[in-house]
PDB file of C-alpha atoms in Angstrom:
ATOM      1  CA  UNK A   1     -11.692   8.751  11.151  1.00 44.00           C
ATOM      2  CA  UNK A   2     -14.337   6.524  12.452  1.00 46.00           C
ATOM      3  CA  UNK A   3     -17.953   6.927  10.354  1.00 48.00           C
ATOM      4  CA  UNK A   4     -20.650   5.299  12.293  1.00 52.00           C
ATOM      5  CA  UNK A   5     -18.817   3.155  13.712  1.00 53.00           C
ATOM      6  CA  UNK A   6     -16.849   1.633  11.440  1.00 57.00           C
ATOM      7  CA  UNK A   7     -13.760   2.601  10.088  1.00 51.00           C
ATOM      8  CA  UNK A   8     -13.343   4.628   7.213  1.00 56.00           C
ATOM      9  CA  UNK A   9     -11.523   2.759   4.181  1.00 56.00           C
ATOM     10  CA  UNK A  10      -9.262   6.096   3.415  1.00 56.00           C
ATOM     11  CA  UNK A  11      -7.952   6.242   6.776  1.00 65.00           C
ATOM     12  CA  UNK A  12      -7.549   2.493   7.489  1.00 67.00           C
ATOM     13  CA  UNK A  13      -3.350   2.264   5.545  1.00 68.00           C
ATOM     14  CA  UNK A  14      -2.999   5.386   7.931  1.00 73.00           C
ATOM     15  CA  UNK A  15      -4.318   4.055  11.040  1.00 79.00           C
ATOM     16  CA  UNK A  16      -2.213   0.463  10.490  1.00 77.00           C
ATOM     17  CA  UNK A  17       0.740   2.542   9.832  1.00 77.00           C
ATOM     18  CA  UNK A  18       0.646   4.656  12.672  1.00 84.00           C
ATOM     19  CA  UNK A  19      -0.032   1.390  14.527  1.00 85.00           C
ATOM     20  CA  UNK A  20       3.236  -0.282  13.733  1.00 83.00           C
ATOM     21  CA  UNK A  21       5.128   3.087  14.347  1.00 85.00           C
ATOM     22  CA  UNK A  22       3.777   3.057  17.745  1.00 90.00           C
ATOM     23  CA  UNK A  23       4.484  -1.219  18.363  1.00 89.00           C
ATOM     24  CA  UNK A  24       8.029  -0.259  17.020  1.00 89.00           C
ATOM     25  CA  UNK A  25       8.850   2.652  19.443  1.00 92.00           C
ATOM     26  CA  UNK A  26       7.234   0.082  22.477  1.00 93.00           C
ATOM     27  CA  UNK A  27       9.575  -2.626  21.302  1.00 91.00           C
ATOM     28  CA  UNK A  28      12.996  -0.639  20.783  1.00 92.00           C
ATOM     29  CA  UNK A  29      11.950   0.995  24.090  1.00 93.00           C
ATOM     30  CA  UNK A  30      11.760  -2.431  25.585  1.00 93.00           C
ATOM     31  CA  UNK A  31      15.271  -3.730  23.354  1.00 93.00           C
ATOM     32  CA  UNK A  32      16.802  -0.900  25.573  1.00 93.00           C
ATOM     33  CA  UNK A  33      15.473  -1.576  28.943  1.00 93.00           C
ATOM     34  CA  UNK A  34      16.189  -5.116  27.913  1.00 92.00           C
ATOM     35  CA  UNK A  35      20.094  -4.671  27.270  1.00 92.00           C
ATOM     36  CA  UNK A  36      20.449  -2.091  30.057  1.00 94.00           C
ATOM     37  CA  UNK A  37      20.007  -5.208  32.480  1.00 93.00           C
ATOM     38  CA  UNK A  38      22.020  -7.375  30.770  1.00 92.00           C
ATOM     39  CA  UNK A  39      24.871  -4.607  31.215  1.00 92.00           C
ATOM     40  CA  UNK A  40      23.681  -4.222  35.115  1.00 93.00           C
ATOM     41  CA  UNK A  41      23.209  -8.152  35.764  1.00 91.00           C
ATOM     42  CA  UNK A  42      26.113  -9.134  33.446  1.00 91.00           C
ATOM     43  CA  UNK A  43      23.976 -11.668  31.768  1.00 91.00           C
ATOM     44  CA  UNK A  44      24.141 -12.453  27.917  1.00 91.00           C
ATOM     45  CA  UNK A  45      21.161 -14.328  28.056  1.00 92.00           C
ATOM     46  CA  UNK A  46      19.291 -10.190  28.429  1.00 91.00           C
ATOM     47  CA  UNK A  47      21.668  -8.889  26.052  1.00 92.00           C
ATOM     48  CA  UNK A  48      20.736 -11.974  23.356  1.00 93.00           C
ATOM     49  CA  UNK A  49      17.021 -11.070  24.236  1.00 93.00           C
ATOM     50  CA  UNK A  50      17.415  -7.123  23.544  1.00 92.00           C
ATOM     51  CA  UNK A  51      19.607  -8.076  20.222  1.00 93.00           C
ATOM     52  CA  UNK A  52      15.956  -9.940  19.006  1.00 93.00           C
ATOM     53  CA  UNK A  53      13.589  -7.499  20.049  1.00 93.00           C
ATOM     54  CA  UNK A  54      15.792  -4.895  18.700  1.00 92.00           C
ATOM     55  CA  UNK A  55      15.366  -6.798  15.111  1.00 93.00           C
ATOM     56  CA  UNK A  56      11.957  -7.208  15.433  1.00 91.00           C
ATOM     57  CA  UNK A  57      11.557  -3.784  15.632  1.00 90.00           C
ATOM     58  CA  UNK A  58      13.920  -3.213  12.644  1.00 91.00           C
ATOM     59  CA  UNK A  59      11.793  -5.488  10.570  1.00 90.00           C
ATOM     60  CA  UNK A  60       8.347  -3.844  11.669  1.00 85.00           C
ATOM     61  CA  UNK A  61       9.781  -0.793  10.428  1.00 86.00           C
ATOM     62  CA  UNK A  62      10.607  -1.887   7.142  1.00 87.00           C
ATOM     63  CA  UNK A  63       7.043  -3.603   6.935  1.00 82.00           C
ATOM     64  CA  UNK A  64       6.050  -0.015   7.703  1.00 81.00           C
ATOM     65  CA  UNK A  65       7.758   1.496   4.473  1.00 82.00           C
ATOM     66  CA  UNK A  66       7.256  -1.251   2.039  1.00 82.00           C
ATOM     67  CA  UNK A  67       3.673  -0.940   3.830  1.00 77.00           C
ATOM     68  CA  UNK A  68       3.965   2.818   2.533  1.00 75.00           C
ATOM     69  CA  UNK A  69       5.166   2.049  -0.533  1.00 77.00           C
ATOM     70  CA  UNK A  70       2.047   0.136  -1.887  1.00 79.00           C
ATOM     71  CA  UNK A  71      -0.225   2.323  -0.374  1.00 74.00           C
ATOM     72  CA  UNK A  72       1.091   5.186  -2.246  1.00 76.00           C
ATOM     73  CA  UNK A  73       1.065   2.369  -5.323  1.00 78.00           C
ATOM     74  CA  UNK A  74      -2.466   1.183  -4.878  1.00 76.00           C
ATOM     75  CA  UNK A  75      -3.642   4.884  -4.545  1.00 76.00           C
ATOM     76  CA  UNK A  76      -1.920   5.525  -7.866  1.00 75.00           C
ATOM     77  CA  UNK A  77      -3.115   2.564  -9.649  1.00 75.00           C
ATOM     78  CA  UNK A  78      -6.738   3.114  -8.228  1.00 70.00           C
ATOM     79  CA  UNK A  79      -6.882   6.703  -9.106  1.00 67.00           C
ATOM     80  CA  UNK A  80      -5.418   5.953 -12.801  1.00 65.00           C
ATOM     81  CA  UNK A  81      -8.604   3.353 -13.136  1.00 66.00           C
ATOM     82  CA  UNK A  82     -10.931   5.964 -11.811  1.00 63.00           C
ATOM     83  CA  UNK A  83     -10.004   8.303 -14.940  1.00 59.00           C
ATOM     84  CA  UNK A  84      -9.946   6.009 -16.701  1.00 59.00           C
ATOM     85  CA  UNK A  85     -13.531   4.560 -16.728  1.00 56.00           C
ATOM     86  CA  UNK A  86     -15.009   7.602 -17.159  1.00 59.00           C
ATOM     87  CA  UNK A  87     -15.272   7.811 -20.581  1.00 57.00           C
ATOM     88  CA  UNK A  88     -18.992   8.456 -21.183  1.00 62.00           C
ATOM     89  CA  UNK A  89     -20.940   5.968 -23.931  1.00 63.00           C
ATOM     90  CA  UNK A  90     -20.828   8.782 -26.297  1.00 69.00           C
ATOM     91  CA  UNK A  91     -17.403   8.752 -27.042  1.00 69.00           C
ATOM     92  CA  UNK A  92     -17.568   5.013 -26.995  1.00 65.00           C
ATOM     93  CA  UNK A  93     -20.030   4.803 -29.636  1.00 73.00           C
ATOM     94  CA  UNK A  94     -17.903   7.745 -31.800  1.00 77.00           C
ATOM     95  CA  UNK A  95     -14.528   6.112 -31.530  1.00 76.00           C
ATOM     96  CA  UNK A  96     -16.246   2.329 -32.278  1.00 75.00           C
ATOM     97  CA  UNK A  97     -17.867   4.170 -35.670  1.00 79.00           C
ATOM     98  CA  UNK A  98     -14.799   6.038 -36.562  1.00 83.00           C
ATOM     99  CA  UNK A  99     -12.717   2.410 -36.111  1.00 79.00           C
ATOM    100  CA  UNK A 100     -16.084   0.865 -37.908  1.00 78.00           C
ATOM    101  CA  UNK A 101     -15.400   3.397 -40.528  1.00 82.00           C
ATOM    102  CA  UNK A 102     -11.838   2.884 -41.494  1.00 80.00           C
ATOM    103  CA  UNK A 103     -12.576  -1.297 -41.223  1.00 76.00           C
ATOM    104  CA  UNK A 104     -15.203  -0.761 -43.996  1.00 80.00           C
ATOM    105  CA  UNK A 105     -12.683   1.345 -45.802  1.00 81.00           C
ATOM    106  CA  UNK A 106     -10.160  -1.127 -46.039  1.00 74.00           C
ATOM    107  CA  UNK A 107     -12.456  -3.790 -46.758  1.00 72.00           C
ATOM    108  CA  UNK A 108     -13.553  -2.140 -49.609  1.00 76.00           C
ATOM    109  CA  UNK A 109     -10.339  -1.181 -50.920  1.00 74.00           C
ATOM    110  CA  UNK A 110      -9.245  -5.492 -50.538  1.00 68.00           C
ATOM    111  CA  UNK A 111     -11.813  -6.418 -52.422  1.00 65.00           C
ATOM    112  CA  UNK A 112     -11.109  -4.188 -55.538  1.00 56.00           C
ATOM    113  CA  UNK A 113      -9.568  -6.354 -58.453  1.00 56.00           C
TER     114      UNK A 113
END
């Protein structure tokens, strides 16, 4: 995961999401401990604090699928523009002589009378 010190660019949308997994299981472990003391002390001031924290952790969790989401987009879209610029100068030059070509042929035939 880690190449000479630094971290490697494949494994870096892994490593954040595992990151926020783990930050969301701290923070709906601490919504819990949080709301068992309001139940034990009888205080809604604990119970309004455990209520947050628990919807904290609900929105870190959907950052961690939308999070998901474009990774598996970007990987998609990056892969696509890999294939796709490896068309070699050969077939460049072919395809821009066959389109040459046919441009020629149609001029010729628009400038018969």
């Amino acid at each position: 995961m880690i190449r000479e010190g630094k971290l490697c660019p494949l494994h870096f949308p892994a490593f954040m999401l595992l990151l926020i997994l783990v930050v969301v299981i701290a923070l709906v472990a601490w919504a819990l401990r949080l709301m068992e003391r309001a139940i034990e002390c009888q205080e809604f001031s604990l119970m309004l604090a455990g209520f947050l924290v628990a919807s904290t952790a609900a929105a870190m969790m959907t950052v961690y699928f939308l999070m998901g989401h474009y990774m598996v987009y970007m990987t998609q879209t990056a892969h696509a523009s890999t294939l796709g610029n490896q068309v070699s100068v050969a077939d460049f030059d072919q395809a821009f002589n066959r389109d040459w070509e046919a441009f020629e042929a149609v001029q010729a035939s628009a400038s018969l009378p």
